[in-house]
XYZ file of C-alpha atoms in Angstrom:
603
model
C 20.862 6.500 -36.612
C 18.327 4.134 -35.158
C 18.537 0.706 -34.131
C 15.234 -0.751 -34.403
C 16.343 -4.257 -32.186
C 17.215 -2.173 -29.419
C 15.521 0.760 -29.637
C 18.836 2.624 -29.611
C 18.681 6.302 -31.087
C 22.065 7.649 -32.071
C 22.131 11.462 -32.036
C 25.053 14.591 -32.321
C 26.941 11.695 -30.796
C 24.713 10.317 -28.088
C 22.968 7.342 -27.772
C 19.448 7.099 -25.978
C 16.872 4.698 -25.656
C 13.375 5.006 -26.865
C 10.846 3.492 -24.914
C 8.342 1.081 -26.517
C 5.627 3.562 -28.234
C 7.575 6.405 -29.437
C 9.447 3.777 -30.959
C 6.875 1.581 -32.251
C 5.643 5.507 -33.917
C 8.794 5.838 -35.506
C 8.586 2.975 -36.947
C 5.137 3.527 -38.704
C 6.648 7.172 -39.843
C 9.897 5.171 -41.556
C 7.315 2.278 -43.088
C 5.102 5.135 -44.507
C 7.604 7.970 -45.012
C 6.894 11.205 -46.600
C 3.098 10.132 -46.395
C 0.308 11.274 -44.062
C 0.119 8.212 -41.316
C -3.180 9.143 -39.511
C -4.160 9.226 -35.695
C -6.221 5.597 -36.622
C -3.550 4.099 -38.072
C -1.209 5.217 -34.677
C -3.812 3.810 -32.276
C -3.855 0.689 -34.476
C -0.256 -0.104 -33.879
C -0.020 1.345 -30.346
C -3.375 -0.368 -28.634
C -5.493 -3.462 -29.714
C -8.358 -3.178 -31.474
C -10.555 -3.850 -28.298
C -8.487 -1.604 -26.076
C -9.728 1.541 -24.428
C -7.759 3.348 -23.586
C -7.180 7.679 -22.773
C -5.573 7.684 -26.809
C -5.557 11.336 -27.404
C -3.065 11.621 -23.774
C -1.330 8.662 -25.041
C -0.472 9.227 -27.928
C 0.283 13.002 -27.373
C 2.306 11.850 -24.790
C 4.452 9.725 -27.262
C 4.936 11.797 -29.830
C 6.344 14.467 -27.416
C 8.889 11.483 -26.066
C 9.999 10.654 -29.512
C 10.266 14.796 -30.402
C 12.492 14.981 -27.126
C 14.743 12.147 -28.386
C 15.041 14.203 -32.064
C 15.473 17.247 -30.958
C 12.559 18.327 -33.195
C 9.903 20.935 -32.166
C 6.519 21.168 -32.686
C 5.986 24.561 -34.219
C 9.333 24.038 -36.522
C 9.422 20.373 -37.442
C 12.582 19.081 -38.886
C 11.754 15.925 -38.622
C 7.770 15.079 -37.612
C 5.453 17.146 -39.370
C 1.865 17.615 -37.356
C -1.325 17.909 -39.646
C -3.952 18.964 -37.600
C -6.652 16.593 -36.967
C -5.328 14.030 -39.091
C -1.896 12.581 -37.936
C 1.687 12.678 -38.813
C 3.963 12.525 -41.617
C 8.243 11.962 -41.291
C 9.600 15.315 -43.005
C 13.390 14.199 -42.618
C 15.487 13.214 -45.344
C 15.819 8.878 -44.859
C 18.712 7.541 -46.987
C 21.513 4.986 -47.148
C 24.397 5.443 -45.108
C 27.653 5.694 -47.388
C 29.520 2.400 -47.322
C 33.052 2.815 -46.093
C 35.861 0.198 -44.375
C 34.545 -1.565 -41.282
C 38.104 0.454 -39.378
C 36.454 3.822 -40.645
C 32.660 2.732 -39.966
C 33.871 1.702 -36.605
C 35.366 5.003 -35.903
C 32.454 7.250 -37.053
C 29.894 5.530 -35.474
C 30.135 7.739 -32.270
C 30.062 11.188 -34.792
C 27.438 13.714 -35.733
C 24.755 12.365 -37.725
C 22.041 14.459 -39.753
C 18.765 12.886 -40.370
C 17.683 9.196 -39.494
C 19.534 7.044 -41.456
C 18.006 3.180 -42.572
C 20.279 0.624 -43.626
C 20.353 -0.611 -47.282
C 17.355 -1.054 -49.507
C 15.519 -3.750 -47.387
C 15.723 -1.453 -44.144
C 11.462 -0.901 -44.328
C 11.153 -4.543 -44.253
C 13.783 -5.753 -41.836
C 12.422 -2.556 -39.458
C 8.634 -3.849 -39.669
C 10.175 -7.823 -39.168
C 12.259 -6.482 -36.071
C 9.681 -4.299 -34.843
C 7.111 -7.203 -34.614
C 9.576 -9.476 -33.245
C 10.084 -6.965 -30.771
C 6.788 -6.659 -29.344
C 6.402 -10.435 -28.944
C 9.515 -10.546 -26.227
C 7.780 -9.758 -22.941
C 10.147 -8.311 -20.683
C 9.954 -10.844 -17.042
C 7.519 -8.489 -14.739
C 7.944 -9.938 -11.087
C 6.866 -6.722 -9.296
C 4.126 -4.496 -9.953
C 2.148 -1.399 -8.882
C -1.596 -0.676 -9.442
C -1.232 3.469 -9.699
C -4.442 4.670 -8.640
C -7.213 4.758 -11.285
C -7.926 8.250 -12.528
C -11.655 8.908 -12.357
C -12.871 9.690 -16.012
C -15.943 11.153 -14.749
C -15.268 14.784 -14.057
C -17.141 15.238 -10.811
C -14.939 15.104 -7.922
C -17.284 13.629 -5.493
C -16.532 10.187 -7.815
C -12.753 9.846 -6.351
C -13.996 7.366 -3.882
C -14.919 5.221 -6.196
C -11.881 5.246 -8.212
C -9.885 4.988 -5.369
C -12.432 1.841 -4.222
C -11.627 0.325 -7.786
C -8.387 0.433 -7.542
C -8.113 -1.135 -4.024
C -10.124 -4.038 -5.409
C -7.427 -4.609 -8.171
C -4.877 -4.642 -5.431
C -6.877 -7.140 -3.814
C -7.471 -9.653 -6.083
C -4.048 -9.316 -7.915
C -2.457 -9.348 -4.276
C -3.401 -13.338 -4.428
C -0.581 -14.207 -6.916
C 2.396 -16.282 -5.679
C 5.180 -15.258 -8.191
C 4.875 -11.489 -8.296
C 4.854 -9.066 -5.581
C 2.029 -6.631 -5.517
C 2.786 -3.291 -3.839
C 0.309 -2.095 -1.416
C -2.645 0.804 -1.438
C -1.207 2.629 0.939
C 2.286 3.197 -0.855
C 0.943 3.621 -4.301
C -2.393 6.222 -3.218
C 1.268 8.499 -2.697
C 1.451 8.484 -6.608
C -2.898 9.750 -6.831
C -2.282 12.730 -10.083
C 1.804 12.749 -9.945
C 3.624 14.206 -12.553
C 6.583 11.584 -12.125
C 7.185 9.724 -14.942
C 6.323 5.465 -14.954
C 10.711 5.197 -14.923
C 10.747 7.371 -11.878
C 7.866 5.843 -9.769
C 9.074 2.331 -10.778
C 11.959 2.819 -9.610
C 10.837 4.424 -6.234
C 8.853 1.701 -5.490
C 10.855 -1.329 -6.921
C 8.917 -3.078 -9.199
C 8.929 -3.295 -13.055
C 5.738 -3.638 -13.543
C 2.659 -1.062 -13.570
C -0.817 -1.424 -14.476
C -2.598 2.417 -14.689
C -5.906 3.377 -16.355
C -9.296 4.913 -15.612
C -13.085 4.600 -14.320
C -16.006 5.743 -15.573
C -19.365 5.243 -13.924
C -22.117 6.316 -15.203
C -26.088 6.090 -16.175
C -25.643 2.823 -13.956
C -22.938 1.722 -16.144
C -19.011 1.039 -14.597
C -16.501 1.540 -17.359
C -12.835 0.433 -17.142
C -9.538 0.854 -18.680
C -6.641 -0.535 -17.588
C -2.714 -1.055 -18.957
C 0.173 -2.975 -17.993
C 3.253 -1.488 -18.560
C 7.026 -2.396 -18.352
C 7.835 0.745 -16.338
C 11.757 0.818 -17.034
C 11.261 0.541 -21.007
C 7.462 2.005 -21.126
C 6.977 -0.556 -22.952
C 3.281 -1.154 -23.117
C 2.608 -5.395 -22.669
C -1.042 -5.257 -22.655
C -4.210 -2.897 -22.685
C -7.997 -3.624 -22.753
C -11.372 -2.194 -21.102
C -14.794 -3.232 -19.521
C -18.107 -2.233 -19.248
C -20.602 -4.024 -16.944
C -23.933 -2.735 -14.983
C -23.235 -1.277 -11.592
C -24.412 -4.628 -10.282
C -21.574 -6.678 -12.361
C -18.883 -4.267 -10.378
C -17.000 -7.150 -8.632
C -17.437 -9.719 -11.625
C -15.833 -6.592 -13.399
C -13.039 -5.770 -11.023
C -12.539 -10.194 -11.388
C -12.264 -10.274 -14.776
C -9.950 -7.281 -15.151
C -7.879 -9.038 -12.307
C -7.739 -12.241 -14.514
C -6.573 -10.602 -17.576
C -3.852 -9.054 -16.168
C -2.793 -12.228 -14.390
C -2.831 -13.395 -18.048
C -0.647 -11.009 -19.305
C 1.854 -11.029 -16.744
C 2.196 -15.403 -16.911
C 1.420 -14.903 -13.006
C 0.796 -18.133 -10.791
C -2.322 -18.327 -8.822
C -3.759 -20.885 -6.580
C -6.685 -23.126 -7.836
C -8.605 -21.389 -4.998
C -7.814 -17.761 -6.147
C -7.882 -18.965 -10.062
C -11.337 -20.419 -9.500
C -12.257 -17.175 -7.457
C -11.228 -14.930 -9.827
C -13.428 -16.541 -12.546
C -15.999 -17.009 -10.414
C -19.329 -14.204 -11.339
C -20.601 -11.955 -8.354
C -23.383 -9.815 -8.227
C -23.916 -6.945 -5.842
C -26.775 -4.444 -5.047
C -25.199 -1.224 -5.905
C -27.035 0.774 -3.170
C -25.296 -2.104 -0.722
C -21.763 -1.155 -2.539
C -22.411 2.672 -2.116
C -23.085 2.532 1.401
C -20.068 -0.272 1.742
C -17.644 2.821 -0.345
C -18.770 5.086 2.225
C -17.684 3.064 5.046
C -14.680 2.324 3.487
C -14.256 6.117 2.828
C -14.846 6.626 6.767
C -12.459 3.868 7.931
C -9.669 5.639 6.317
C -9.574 8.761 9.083
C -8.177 6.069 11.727
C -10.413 7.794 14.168
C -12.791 6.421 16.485
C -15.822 9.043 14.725
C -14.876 7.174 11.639
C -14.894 3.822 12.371
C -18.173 4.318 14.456
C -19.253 5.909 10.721
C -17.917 3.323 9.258
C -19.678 0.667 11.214
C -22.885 2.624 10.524
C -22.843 2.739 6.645
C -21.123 -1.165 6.527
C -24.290 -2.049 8.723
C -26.322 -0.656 6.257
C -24.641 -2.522 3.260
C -25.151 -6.218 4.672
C -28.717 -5.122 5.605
C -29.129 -4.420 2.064
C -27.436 -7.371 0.560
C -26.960 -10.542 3.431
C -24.403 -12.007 1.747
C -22.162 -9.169 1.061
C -18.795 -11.047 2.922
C -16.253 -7.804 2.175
C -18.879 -5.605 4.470
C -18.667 -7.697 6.933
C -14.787 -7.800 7.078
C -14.453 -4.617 6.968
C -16.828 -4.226 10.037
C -14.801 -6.746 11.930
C -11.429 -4.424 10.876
C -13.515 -1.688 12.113
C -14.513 -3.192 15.751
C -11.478 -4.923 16.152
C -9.505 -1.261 15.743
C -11.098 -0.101 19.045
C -8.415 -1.946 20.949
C -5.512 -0.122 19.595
C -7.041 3.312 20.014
C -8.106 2.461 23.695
C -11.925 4.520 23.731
C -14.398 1.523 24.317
C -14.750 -1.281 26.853
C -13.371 -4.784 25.054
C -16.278 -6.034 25.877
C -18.135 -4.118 23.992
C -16.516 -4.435 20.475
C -14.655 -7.919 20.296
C -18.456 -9.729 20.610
C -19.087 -7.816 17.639
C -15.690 -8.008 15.728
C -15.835 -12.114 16.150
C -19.278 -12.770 14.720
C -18.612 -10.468 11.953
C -15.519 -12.089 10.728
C -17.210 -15.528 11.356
C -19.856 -14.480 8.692
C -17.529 -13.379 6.419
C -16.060 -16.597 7.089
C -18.851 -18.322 6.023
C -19.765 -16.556 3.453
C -16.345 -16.869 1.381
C -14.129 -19.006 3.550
C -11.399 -17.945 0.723
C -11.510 -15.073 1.792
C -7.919 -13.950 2.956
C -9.543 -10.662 4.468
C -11.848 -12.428 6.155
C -8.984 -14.803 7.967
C -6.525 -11.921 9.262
C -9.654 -10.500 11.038
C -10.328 -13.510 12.937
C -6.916 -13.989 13.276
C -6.571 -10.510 14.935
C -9.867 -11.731 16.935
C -8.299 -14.447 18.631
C -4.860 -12.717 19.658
C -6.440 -9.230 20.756
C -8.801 -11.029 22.212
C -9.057 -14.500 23.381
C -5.149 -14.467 23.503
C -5.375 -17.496 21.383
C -2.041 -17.226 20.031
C -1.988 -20.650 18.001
C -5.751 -20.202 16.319
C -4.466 -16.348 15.770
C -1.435 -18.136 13.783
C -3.099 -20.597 12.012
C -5.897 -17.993 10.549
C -2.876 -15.340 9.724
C -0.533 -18.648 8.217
C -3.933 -19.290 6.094
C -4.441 -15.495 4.924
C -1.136 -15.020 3.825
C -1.662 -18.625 2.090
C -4.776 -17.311 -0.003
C -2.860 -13.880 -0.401
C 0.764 -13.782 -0.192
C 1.017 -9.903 -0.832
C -1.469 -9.243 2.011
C 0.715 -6.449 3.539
C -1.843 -6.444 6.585
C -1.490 -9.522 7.581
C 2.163 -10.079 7.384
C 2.178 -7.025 9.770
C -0.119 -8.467 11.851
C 1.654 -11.907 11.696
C 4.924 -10.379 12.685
C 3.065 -8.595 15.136
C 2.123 -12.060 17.059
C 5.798 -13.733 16.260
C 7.297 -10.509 18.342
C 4.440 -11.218 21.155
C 5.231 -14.979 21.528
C 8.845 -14.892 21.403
C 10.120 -15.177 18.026
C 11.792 -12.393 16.797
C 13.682 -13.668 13.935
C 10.957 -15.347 12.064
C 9.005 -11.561 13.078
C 11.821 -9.737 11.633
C 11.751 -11.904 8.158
C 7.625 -11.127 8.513
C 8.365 -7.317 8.477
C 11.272 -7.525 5.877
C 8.129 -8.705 3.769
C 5.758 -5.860 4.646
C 8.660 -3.124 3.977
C 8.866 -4.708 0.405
C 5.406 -4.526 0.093
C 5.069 -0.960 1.096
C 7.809 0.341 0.329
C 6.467 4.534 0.925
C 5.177 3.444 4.061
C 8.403 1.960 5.469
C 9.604 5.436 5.123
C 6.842 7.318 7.125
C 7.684 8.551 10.778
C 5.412 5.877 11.634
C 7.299 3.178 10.816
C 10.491 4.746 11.624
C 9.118 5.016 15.390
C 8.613 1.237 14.875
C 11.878 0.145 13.973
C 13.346 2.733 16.901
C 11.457 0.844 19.055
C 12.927 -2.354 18.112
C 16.033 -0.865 19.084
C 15.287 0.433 22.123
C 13.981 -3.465 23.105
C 17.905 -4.605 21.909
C 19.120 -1.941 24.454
C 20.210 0.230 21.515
C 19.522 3.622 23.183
C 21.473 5.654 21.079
C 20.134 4.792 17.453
C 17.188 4.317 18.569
C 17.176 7.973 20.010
C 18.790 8.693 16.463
C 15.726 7.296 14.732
C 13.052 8.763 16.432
C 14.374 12.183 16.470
C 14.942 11.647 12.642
C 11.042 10.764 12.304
C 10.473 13.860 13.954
C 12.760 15.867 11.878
C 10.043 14.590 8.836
C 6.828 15.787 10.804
C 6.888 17.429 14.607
C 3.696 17.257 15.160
C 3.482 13.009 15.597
C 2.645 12.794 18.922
C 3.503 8.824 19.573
C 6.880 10.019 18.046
C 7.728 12.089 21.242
C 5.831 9.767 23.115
C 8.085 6.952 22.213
C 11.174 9.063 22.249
C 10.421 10.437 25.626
C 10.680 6.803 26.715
C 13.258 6.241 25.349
C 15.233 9.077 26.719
C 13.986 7.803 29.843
C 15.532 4.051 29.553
C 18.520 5.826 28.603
C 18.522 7.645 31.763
C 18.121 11.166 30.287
C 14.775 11.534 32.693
C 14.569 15.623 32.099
C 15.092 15.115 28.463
C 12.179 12.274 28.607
C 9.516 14.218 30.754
C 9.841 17.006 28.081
C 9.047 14.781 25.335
C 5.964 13.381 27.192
C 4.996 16.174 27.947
C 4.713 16.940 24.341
C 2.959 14.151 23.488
C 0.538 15.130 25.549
C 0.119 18.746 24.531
C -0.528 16.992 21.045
C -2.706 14.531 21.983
C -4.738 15.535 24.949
C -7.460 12.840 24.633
C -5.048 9.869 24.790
C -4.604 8.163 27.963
C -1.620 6.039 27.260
C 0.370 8.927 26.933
C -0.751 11.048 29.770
C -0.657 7.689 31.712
C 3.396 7.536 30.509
C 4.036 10.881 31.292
C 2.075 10.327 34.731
C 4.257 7.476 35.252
C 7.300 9.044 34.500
C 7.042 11.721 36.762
C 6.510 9.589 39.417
C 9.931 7.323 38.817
C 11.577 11.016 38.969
C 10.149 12.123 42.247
C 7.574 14.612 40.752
C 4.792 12.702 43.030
C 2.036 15.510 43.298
C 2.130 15.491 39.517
C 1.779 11.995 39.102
C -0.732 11.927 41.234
C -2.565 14.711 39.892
C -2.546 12.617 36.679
C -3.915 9.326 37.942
C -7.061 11.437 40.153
C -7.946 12.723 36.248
C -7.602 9.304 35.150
C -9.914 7.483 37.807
C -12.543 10.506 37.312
C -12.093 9.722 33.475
C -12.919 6.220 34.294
C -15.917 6.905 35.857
C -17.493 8.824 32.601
C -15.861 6.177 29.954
C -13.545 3.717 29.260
C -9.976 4.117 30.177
C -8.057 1.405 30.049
C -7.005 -0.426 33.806
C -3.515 -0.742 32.809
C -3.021 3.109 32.213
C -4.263 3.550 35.459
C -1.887 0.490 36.731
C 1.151 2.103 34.794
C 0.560 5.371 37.203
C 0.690 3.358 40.382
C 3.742 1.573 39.792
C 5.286 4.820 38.908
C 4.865 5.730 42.169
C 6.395 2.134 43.192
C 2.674 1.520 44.590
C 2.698 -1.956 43.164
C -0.119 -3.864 44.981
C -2.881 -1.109 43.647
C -0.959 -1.485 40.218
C -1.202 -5.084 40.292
C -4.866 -4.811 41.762
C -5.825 -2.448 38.010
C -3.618 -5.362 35.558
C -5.853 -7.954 36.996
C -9.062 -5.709 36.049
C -7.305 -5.265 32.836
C -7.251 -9.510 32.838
C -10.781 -9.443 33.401
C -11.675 -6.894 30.676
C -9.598 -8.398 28.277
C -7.776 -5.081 27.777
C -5.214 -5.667 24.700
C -3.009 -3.219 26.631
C -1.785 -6.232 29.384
C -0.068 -8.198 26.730
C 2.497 -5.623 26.211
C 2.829 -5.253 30.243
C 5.859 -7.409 30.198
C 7.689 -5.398 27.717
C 6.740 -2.331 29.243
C 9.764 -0.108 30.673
C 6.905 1.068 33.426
C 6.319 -2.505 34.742
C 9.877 -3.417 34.990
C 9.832 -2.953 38.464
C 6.858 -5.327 39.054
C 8.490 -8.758 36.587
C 9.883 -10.108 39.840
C 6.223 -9.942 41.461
C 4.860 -13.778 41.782
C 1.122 -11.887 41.182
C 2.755 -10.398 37.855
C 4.131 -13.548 36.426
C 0.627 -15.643 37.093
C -0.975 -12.823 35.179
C 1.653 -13.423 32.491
C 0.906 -17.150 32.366
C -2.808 -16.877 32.202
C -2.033 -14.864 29.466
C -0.162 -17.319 27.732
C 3.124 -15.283 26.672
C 6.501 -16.404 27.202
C 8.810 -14.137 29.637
C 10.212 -11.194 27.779
């Protein structure tokens, strides 16, 4: 027995759900029973007329839903009979249910039923009434997901440009205020899974998800996208577009727009107007600015000096091509965290790029996190850092990024409730990434700053459990064994950390450190000679050197290498003061100057 309101489907005494299409396919079958209703006629009622979308997986796919919910098979119909080619036609006896008492109707509805049964001789009519009354109630979406875009193409060496498609979407859909937008890096988890919408809703907490495709081809850029209520797959609203390669961002805009349509999303008159706005790119310029992109993503100093390379090439190409130059600044401005070039050297460069992004397309929310991050890596300007991450996350509330980054800044100057609300954000944004040994590390370290040894051991040796081979994991951990005064326990997980990472100096200068607290000083000192003769080849940063020293309680030369670290502007010295290995030097009145030039409250 069906209920065409709800979409109930009583069966053998069970009640299920169908989701919107299969039902919306019934439906058709009971309006046009015992008649041929063809494939057209299905992708009529399913899609709009100007919608394009992957029909022959679509519809394939509901038919096989609907099957599941009959019981019915394929190859022996009982109920939908396939006609090759040409569509569908309903094969199962439809009739009026007997009428009986409402006591014994009431006590058979839960019993054995053969057939689908419709309800008196107006059922057709009060079935196509419901049915369209039906798919004019929009189900509330206040969270969504952008799966990645399937490339359409074929050739595998076009997945960077789906995946650059769908990042765009993210983007420019990130700028609504009354729906949360889940981030790339949680739903690039979900590239070709076999989960259904239900279960990957679900996982990620939203009720809402817009999937389709890209084409691109013969200088053409083809795509199809589809919003979706994910717990009812019920389909709110399909459509496609097809610009010249150089109409790519007017095309990712307009897509962007529509689906801000559909959903009855807010946007600001600055991101409305944006949105609407056309743009037109040189599509060698957006090939080499994919490519950068494409190198970015190792995290690596190689690729982010590749990245730099191709980006430079882009805004050679076109001037005005404001996301290059962002992601250039992103690129430069990484150098600090991974510790392999002089500050001077990058943070010139890093500043004037995000100042011509700036002026290129000041509503640019990109743009302002990267000067943001300019001015507290940097200059140490922590209220011009605030103001340009307050002003990102202004333009784009969903910029996962920058609420990171913001919350990153609220920990460094002391406020560590309005930082923890900041990262509550960023975990609902990406949600997959909260789960990553990565961020478990982050949240043990948290603890380990609250004196919480003991969970905070918990939690790192739980992100280690997931993946052994994270170096900062053991790192961390080895610290942490270390504050807890487990020092053996400690020196074996820096050790690690070091057999994992050989090339980075903030963990060998940890583990040099550590054995000098414990007494191992010919070790410790045979780790700060390889650090000074690194020095003298490349950049190591002064404060690894400095963390050594005071190891070995030699706290005037450690003092001596943080005030080289002041003058280089090494991003390392803001985190001195936090720093279990410069505990011993807080009460030092050459420490807390250094401290107040920087412009950080005491920890």
């Amino acid at each position: 027995m069906l209920d065409a309101e709800s979409g109930e489907l009583r069966r053998n005494g069970e009640k299920s759900r169908l989701a919107e299409q299969p039902l919306q396919i019934l439906l058709l079958l009971l309006e046009h029973r015992d008649q041929l209703v063809s494939r057209d006629d299905l992708r009529q009622r399913l899609w709009p007329a100007d919608t394009f979308v992957d029909f022959e997986t679509g519809l394939n796919r509901a038919v096989r839903k609907l099957r599941d919910a009959l019981g019915d098979s394929a190859d022996t119909p009982s109920y939908i009979e396939t006609v090759p080619k040409r569509g569908y036609r309903l094969i199962a006896e439809v009739g009026e249910p007997r009428r009986e008492p409402a006591a014994v109707t009431t006590q058979r509805r839960t019993l054995r039923w053969i057939g689908i049964a419709a309800a008196v001789v107006i059922a057709a009519l009060v079935i196509i009434a419901t049915a369209r009354s039906y798919s004019r109630r929009q189900p509330p979406i206040h969270s969504i997901a952008v799966l990645p875009l399937a490339n359409l193409s074929g050739d595998p060496s076009q997945e960077y440009f789906a995946d650059a498609m769908t990042e765009a979407l993210i983007t420019d859909l990130a700028q609504l205020r009354n729906v949360t937008v889940i981030s790339r890096t949680s739903v690039m988890a979900y590239k070709r899974s076999a989960k259904s919408l239900p279960q990957i809703a679900h996982e990620l907490s939203v009720d809402g998800v817009v999937e389709g495709g890209v084409l691109r081809a013969g200088g053409l850029v083809r795509v199809t996208a589809q919003l979706i209520h994910a717990p009812t797959d019920h389909h709110l609203w399909a459509k496609s577009y097809e610009r010249n390669e150089s109409d790519v961002v007017t095309l990712q805009r307009e897509l962007a727009a529509s689906i801000t349509e559909a959903l009855r999303a807010e946007l600001s008159p600055e991101a409305r107007a944006r949105l609407h706005t056309d743009s037109q790119i040189d599509p060698v310029a957006y090939e080499f600015f994919l490519k950068g992109m494409t190198a970015a993503g190792k995290e690596n100093t190689q690729g982010f000096t590749e990245a730099i390379a191709y980006l430079s090439k882009a805004v050679e190409r076109q001037p005005d091509f404001a996301p290059a130059y962002v992601e250039m600044a992103h690129c430069y401005s990484q150098f600090a965290w991974n510790g392999a070039v002089a500050p001077s050297e990058f943070m010139g460069k890093a500043r004037a790029a995000a100042l011509k992004a700036l002026a290129i397309d000041p509503a640019s929310a990109d743009a302002h996190v990267a000067m943001g991050a300019v001015f507290y890596q940097y200059d140490w300007d922590w209220s011009r850092s605030e103001q340009e991450f307050r002003r990102a996350l202004e333009l784009n509330p969903n910029h996962a990024y920058g609420h990171s980054a913001y919350a990153t800044l609220l920990r460094m100057t002391g406020r560590r409730e309005q930082a923890k609300a900041e990262l509550a954000r960023v975990r609902a944004l990406d949600p997959l990434n909260a789960k990553k040994p990565a961020a478990i590390v982050g949240v043990a370290m948290g603890l380990r700053r609250q004196k919480n040894y003991d969970q905070a051991i918990a939690e790192m040796r739980k992100a280690l459990q997931m993946d052994p081979a994270v170096a900062r994991a053991h790192a961390q951990l080895g610290l942490t064994l270390f504050a807890a005064g487990k020092q053996d326990e400690g020196i074996n997980e820096l050790e690690t950390a070091v057999r994992l990472a050989q090339k980075n100096r903030r963990f060998q200068a940890n583990l040099g450190w550590a054995y000098g607290v414990s007494g191992r000083t010919a070790d410790a000192r045979r780790i700060l000679e390889a650090l000074e003769q690194r020095a003298r080849q490349e950049y190591v940063s002064p404060v690894a050197i400095a963390m050594v020293h005071a190891g070995l309680r030699e706290n005037d030369q450690a003092l001596h290498w943080l005030e080289q670290a002041y003058e280089q502007r090494d991003f390392d010295l803001v985190f001195a003061q936090r720093w279990l290995a410069f505990e011993s030097l807080r009460g030092e009145p050459r420490f807390q100057e250094l401290m107040r030039r920087i412009g950080l409250p005491e920890a």
